[in-house]
Short mmCIF file of C-alpha atoms in Angstrom, two decimals:
data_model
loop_
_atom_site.label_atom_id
_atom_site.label_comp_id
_atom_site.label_asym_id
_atom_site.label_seq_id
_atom_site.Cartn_x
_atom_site.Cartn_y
_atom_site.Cartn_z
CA UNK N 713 118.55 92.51 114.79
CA UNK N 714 118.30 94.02 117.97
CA UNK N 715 115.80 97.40 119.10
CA UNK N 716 119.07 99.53 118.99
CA UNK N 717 120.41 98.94 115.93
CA UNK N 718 116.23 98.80 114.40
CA UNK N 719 116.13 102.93 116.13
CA UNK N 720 119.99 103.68 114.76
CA UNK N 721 119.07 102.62 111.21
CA UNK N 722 115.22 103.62 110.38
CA UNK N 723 114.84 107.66 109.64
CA UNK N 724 111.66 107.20 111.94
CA UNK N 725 113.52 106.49 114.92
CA UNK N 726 116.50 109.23 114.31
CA UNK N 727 115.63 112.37 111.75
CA UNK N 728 114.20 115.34 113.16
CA UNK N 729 110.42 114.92 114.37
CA UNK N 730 109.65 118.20 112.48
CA UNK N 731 110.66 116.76 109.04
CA UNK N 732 109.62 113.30 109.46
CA UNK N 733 106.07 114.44 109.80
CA UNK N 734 105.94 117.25 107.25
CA UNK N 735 107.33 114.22 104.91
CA UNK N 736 104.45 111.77 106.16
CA UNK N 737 101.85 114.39 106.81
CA UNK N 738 101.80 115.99 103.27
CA UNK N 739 101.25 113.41 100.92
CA UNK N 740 98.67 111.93 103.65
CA UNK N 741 96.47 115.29 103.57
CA UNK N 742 97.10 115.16 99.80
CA UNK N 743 96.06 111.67 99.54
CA UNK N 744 92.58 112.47 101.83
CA UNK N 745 92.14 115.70 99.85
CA UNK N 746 91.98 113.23 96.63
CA UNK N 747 89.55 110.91 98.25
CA UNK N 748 87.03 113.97 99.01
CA UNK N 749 87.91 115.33 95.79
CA UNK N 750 86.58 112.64 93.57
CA UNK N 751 83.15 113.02 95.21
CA UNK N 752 83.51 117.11 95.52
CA UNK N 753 84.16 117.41 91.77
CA UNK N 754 81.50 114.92 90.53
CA UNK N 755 79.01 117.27 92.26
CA UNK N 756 80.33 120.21 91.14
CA UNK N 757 80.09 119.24 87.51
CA UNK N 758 76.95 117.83 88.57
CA UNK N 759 75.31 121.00 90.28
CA UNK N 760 76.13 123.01 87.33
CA UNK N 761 74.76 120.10 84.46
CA UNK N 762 71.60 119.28 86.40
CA UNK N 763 71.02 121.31 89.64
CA UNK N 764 69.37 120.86 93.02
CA UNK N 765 68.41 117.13 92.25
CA UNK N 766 72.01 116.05 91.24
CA UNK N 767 73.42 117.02 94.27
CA UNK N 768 70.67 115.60 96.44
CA UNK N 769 71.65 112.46 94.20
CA UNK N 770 75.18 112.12 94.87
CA UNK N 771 74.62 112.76 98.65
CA UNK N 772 72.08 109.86 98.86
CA UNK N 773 74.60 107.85 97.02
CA UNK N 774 77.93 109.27 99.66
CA UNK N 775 77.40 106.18 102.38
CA UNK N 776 78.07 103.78 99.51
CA UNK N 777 81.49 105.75 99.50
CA UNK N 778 82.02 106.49 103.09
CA UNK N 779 81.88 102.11 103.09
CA UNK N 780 84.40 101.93 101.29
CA UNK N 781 86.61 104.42 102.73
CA UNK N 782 85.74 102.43 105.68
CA UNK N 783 87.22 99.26 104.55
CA UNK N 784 90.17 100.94 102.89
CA UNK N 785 90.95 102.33 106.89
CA UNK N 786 90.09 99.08 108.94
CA UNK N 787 92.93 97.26 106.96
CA UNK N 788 95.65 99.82 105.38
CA UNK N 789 95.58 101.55 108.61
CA UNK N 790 95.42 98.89 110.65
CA UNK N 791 98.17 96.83 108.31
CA UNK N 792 100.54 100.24 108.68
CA UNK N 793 100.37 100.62 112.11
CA UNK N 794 100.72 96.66 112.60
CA UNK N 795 104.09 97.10 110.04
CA UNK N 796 105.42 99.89 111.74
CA UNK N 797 105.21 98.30 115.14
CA UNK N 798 106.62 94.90 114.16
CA UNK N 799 109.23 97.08 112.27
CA UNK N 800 109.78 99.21 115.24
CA UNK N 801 110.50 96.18 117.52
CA UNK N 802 112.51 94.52 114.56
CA UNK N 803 110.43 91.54 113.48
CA UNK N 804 110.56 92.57 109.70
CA UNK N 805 109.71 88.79 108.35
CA UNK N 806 106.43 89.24 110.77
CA UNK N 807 106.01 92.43 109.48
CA UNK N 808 105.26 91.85 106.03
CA UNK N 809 102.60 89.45 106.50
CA UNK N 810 100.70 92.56 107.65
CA UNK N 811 101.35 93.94 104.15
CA UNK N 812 100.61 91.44 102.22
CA UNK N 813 97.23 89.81 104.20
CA UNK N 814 96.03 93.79 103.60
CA UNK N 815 96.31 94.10 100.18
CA UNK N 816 94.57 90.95 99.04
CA UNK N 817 91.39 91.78 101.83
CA UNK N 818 91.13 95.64 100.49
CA UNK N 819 90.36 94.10 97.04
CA UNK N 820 88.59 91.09 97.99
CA UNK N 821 86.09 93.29 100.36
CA UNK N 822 85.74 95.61 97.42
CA UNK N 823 84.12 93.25 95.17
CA UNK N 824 81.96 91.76 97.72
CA UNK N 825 81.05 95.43 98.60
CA UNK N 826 80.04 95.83 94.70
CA UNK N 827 78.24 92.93 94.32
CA UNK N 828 75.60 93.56 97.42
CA UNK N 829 75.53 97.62 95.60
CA UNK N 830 74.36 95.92 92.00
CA UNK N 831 72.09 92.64 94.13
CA UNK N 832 70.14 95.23 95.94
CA UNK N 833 70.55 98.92 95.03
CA UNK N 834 67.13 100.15 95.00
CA UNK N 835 66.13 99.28 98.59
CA UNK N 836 69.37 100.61 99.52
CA UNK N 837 69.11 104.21 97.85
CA UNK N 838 65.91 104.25 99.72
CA UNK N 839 67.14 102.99 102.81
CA UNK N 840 69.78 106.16 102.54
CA UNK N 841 66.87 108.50 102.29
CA UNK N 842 66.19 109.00 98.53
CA UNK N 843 62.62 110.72 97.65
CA UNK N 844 61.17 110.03 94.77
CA UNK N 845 62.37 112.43 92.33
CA UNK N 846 65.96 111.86 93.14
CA UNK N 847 65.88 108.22 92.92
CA UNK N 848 66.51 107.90 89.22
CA UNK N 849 69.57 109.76 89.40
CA UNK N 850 71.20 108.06 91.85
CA UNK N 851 70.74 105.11 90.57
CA UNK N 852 71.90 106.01 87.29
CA UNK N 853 75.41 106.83 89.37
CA UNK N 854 76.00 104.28 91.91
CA UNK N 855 74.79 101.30 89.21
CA UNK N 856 78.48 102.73 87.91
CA UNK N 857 80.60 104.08 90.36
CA UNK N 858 80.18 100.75 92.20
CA UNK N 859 82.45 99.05 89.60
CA UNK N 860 85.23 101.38 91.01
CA UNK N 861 84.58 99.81 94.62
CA UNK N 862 87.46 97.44 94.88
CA UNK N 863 89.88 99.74 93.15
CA UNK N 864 88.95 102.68 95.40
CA UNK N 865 89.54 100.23 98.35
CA UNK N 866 92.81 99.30 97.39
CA UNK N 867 93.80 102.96 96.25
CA UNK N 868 92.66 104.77 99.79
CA UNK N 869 93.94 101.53 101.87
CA UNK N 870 96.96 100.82 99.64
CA UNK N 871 98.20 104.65 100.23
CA UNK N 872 99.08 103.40 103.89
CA UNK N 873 100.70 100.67 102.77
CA UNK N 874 103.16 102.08 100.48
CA UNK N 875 103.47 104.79 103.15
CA UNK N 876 104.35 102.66 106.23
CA UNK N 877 106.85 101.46 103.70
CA UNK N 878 108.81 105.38 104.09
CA UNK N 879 107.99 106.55 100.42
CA UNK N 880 105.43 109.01 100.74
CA UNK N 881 105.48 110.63 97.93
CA UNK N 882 104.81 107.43 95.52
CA UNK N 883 101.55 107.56 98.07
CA UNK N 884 100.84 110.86 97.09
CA UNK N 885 101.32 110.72 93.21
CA UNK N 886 98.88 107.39 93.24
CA UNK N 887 95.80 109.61 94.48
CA UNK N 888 97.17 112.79 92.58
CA UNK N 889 97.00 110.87 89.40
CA UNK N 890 93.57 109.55 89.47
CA UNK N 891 92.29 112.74 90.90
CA UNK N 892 93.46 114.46 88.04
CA UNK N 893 91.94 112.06 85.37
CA UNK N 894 88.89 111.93 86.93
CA UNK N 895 88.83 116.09 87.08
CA UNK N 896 89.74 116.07 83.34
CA UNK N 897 87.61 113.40 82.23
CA UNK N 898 84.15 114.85 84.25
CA UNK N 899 83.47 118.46 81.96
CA UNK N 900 84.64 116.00 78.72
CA UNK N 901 81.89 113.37 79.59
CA UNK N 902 79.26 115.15 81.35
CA UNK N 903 79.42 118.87 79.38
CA UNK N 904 81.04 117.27 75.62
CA UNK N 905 79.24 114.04 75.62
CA UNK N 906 76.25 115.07 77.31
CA UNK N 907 76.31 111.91 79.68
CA UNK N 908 75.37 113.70 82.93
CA UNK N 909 75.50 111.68 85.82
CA UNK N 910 76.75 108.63 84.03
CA UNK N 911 79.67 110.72 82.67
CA UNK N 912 80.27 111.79 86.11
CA UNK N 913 80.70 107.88 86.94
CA UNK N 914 82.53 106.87 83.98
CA UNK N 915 84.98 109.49 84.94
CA UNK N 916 85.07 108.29 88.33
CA UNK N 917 86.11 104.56 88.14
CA UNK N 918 88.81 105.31 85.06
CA UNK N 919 90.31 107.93 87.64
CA UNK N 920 90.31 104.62 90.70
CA UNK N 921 91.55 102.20 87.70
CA UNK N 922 94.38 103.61 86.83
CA UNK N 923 95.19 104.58 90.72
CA UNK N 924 94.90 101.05 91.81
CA UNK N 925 97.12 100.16 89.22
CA UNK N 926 99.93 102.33 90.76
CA UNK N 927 99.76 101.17 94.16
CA UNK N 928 99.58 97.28 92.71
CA UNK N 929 103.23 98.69 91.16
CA UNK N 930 104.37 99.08 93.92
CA UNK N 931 103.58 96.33 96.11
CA UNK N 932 105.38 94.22 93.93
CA UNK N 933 108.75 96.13 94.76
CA UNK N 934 107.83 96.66 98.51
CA UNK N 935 111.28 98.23 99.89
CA UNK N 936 110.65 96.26 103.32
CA UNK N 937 111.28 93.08 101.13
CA UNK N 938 109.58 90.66 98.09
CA UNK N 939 105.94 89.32 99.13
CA UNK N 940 105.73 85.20 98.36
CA UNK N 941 102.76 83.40 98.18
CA UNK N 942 102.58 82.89 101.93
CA UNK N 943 102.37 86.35 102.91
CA UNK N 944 99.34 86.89 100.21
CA UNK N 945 97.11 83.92 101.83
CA UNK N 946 94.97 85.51 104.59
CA UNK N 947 95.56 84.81 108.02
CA UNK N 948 93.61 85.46 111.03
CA UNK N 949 96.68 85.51 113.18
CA UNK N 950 97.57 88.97 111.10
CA UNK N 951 94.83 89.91 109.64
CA UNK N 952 93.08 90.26 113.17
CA UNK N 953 95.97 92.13 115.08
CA UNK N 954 95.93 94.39 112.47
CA UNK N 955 92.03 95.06 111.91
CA UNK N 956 92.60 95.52 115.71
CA UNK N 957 94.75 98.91 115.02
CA UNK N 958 92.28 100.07 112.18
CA UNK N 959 89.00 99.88 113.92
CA UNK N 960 88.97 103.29 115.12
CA UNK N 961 89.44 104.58 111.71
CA UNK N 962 86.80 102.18 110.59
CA UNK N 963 84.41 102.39 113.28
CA UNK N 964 84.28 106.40 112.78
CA UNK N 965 83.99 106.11 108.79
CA UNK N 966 80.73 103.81 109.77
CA UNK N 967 79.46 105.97 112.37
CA UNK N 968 79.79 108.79 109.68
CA UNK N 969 77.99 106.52 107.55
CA UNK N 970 75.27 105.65 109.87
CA UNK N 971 74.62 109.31 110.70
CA UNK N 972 74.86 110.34 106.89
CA UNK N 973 71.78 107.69 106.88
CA UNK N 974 70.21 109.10 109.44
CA UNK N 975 70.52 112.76 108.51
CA UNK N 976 69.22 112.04 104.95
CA UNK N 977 65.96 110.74 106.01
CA UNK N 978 65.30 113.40 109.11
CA UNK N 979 66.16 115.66 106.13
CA UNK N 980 63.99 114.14 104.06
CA UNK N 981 61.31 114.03 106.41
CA UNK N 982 61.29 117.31 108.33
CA UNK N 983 62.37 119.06 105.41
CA UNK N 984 58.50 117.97 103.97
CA UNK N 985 57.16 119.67 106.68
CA UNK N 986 58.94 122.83 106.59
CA UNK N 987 59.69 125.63 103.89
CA UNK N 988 62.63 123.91 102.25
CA UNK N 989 60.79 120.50 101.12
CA UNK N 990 62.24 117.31 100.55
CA UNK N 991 65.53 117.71 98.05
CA UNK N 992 66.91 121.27 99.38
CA UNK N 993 67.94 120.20 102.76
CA UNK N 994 69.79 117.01 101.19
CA UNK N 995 71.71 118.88 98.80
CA UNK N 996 72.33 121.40 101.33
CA UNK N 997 73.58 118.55 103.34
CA UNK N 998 75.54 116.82 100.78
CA UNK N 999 77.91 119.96 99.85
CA UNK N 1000 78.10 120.99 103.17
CA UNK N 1001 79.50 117.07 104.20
CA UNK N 1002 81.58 117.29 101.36
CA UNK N 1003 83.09 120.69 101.67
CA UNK N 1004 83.47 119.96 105.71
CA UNK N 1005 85.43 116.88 104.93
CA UNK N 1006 87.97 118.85 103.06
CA UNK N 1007 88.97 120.73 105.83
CA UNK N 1008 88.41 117.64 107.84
CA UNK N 1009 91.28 115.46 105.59
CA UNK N 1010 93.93 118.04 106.63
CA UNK N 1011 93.05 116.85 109.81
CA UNK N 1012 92.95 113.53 108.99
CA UNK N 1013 95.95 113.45 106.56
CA UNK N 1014 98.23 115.23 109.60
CA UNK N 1015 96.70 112.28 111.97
CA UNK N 1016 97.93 109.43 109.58
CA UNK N 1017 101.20 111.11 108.83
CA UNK N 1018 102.12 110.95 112.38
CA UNK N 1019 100.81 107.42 112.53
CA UNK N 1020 104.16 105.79 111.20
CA UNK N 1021 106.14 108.36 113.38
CA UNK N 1022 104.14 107.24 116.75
CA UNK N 1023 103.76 103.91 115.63
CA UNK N 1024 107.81 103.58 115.23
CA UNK N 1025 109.05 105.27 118.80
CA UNK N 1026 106.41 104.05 120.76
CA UNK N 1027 107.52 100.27 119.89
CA UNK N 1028 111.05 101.55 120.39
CA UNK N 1029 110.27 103.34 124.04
CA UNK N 1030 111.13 106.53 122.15
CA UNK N 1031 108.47 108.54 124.60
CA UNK N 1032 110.14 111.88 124.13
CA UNK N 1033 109.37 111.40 120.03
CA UNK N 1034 106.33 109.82 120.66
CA UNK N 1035 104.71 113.28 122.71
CA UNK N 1036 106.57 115.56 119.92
CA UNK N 1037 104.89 114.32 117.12
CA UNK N 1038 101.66 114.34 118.97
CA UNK N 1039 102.25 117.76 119.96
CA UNK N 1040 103.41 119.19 116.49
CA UNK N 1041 100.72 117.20 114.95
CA UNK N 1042 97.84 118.68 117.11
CA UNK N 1043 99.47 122.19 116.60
CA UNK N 1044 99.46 122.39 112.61
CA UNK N 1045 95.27 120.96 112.76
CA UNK N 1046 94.58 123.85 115.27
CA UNK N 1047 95.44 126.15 112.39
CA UNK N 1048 94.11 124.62 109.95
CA UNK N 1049 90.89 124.31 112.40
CA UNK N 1050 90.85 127.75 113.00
CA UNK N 1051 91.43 128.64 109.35
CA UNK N 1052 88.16 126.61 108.29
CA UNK N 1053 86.21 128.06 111.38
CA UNK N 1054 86.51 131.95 109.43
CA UNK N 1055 85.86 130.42 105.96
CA UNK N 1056 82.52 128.77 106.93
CA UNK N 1057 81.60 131.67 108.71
CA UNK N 1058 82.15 134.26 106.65
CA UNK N 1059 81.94 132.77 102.93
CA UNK N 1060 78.77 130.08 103.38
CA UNK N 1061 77.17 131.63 100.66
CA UNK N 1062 80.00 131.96 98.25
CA UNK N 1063 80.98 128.71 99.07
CA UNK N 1064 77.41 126.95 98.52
CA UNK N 1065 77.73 129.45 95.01
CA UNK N 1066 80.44 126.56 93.85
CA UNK N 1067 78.30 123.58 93.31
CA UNK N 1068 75.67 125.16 90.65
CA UNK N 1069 72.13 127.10 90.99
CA UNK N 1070 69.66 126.99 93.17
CA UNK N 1071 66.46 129.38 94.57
CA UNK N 1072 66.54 131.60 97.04
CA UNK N 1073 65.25 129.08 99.91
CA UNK N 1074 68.42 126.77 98.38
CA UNK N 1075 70.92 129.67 99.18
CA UNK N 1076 68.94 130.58 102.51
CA UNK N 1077 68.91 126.62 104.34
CA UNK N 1078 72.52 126.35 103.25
CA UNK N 1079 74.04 129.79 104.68
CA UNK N 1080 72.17 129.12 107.90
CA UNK N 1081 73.39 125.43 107.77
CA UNK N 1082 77.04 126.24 107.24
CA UNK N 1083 77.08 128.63 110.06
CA UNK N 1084 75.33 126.45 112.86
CA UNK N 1085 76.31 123.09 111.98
CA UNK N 1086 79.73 123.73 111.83
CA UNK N 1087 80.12 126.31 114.19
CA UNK N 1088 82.87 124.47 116.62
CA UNK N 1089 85.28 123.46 113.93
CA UNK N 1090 87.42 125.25 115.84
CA UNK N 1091 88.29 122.39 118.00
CA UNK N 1092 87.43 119.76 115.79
CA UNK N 1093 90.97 118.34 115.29
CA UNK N 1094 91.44 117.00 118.39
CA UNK N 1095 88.84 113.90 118.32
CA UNK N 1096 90.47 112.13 114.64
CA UNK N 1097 93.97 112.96 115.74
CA UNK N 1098 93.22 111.51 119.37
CA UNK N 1099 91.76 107.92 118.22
CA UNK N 1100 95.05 108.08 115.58
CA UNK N 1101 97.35 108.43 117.68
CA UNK N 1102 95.60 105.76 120.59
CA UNK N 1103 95.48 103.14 117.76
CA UNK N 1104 98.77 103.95 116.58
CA UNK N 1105 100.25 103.03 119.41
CA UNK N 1106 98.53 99.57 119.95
CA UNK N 1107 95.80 101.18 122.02
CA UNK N 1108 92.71 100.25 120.04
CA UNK N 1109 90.14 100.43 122.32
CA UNK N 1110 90.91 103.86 123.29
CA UNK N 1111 91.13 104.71 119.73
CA UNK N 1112 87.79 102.85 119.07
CA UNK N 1113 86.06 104.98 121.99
CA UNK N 1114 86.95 107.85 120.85
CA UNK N 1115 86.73 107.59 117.21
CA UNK N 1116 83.05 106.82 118.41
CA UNK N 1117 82.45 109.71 120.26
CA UNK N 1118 81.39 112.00 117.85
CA UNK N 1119 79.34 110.21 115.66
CA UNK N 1120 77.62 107.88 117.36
CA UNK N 1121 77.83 108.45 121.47
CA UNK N 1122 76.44 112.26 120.75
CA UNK N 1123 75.68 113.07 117.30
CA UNK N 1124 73.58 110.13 116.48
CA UNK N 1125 70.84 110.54 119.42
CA UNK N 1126 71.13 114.29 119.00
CA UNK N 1127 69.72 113.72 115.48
CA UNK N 1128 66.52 111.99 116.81
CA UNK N 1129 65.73 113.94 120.05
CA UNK N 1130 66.64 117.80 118.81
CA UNK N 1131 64.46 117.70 115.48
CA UNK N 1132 61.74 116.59 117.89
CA UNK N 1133 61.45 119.98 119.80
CA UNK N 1134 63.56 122.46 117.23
CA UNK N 1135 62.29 120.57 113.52
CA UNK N 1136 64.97 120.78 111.00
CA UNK N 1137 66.53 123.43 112.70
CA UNK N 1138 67.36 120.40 115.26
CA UNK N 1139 69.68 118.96 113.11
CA UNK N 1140 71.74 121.66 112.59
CA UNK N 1141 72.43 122.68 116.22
CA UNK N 1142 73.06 118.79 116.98
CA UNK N 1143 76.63 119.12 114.81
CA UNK N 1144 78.13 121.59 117.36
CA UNK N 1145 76.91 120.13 120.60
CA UNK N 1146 78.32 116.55 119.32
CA UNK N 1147 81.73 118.76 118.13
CA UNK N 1148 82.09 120.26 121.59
CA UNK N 1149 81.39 117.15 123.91
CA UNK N 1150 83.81 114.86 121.18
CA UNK N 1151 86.60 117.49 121.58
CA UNK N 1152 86.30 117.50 125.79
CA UNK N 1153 86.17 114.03 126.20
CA UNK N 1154 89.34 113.40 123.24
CA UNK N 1155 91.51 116.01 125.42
CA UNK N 1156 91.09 114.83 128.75
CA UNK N 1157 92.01 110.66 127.52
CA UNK N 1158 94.67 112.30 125.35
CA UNK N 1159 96.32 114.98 128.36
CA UNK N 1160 96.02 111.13 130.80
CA UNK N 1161 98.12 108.96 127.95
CA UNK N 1162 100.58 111.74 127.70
CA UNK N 1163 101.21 112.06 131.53
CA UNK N 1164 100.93 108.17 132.29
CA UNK N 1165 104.03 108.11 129.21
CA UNK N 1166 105.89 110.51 131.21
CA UNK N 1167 105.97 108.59 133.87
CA UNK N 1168 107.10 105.25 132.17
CA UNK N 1169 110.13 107.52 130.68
CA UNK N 1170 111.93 108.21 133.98
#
């Protein structure tokens, strides 16, 4: 099959750029909106059953989850963009191998990723910045949720899959469905049983369960053709092309694991030696991370809808698609930026009001925390949708950079030297110097790769 004929009969290569990415975008914010959602509504319920020290708990627990989201990236993105590509050049027979070396890693890493959680969870809750008094409770959760691991892997990864595949809305209905059983099941167990945090679990994993079971559905009726045997047995000659693509996405869920790590125990730490104590400034922390990253999946989701759509035209030499969907795509997460920028501003305290009680200092450290920390999310679309769009177009060490920018080239340090000088008041005023720097740095590669594609179209 030649590259013409591949562009004449794929919708990616000949609809309208417009439609093709509100059809790829939407169930991809919908199916990042799920993934914060299972942790958002687990500490809502939580806040309200037990307090301050349940949401402390679930934060210390969040870079157990951020792994895993990790994981779920490196190969279902990676996979996707590899599928996409091949498909985009027509090699479909190649392209499948992608598919199918994906799926069996997503749920193979999961269980290895559950066994190390039971083998050494203690050290580890500690290591994440647990004090004393919160310890119990995350334990109690994670000792669960863990279970869920390699169905969350292949549920958040597996969404890509079936994506890249051009049926977007199966994606979207997978992570709807366990969403919605795990928001129905949480007040049952945690308010009717009385099971607290291990209701909040329970509810969890039955939610991933029955997800994983979807996308497993549908891998075995992959429209791109059957999977044998062959195209299940890892590969390195596959599997490491396409953990190539994915290691921006990966690298930045570990940076934002790292820092989580890091936050938690300056937290911890200089929260001892200031007003707040120990637990206000981590569940402070905890709801704002959570309630930042769901702004942050519509940014996210609009970055892995156009994935498919860059990913496609850019193997076909369709440059003039390629810098639409780039442009649309960075247009619709301004808004929603912007959108997010007034809401944190104006409503911190209603916002906080959503996960439960708290005293007066608890209300106080988490106004003042929304307001600084996130005071450039204005701009902060531009540094996901940048290392997208690099890796989506076989670029991965441009993507990689910049996925590492925020995180870990200016965040990170920020987080040891500001506290220093400032106290706790250091952290917060290192999340909008890292935001800033991330954004200038994303436009200036991003405004190059456009102009240097210009060129290469004439």
């Amino acid at each position: 099959m030649t590259q013409t004929n591949t562009t004449q009969i794929n919708p990616l290569g000949t609809e309208p750029v417009g439609r093709l990415l509100r059809r790829f975008a939407v169930p991809s914010i919908v199916a990042m909106l799920v993934n914060a959602l299972y942790n958002m509504v687990d500490q809502i319920f939580i806040g309200h059953s037990i307090g301050e020290l349940g949401n402390a708990a679930t934060n210390v627990a969040f870079p157990l989850t951020t792994s895993c989201t990790a994981l779920a990236l490196l190969f279902g993105i990676g996979a996707a963009s590899a599928f996409n590509l091949s498909m985009g050049r027509g090699e479909k027979d190649k392209a499948l191998y992608y598919i199918g070396n994906a799926a069996v890693m997503m749920f193979g890493s999961g269980i290895v990723l559950f066994l190390i959680a039971e083998l050494f969870l203690d050290p580890m809750l500690i290591f994440f910045g647990s004090p004393d008094n919160v310890l119990g409770l995350a334990r109690e959760y994670v000792r669960i949720v863990a279970v869920g691991f390699p169905f969350l892997i292949l549920t958040s990864g597996g969404a890509h899959l079936v994506r890249a595949d051009g049926s977007p809305n199966y994606s979207m209905a997978c992570n709807l469905t366990g969403a919605l059983i795990n928001t129905i099941l949480d007040p049952i167990l945690i308010f009717g049983f009385k099971m607290g945090m291990t209701g909040a679990a329970l509810a969890t994993i039955t939610g991933q369960i029955i997800s994983a079971f979807l996308v497993f559905r549908y891998l075995r009726h992959y429209k791109a053709g059957p999977f044998t045997r062959e195209h299940l047995r890892p590969r390195m000659i596959y599997l490491g092309y396409a953990m190539t693509l994915g290691m921006a996405q990966c690298f930045n869920q570990l940076a934002m694991m790292l820092v989580q790590i890091v936050m938690n125990n300056s937290l911890r730490h200089y929260g001892a030696l200031s007003v707040y104590g120990e637990a206000i400034p981590l569940a402070c922390s905890g709801i704002i991370n959570k309630v930042s990253f769901m702004f942050f999946a519509f940014c996210i989701g609009i970055a892995q809808g156009m994935q498919p759509i860059a990913s496609f035209n850019y193997g076909a030499k369709n440059y003039d698609r390629v810098k639409k969907v780039i442009f649309l795509s960075l247009s619709a997460g301004q808004i929603i930026c912007i959108t997010a920028f007034c809401l944190f501003q104006i409503f911190p305290l209603q916002i906080t009001a959503l996960f439960g009680n708290g005293s007066d200092l608890y209300f106080s450290f988490a106004e003042r925390y929304f307001r600084i920390y996130l005071f450039f999310t204005f701009i902060n679309n531009l540094q996901p949708m940048s290392s997208t769009f690099f890796s989506s177009i076989g670029k991965p060490k441009k993507g990689t950079f910049l996925s590492l920018t925020r995180q870990i080239i200016f965040l990170l340090p920020l987080l040891v030297i500001l506290p220093l000088f400032l106290g706790i008041d250091g952290i917060m005023y290192a999340g909008p110097i890292a935001d800033c720097l991330a954004a200038v740095i994303s436009g200036i590669f991003l405004a190059g790769e456009l102009k240097k594609m210009g060129t290469e179209a004439l």
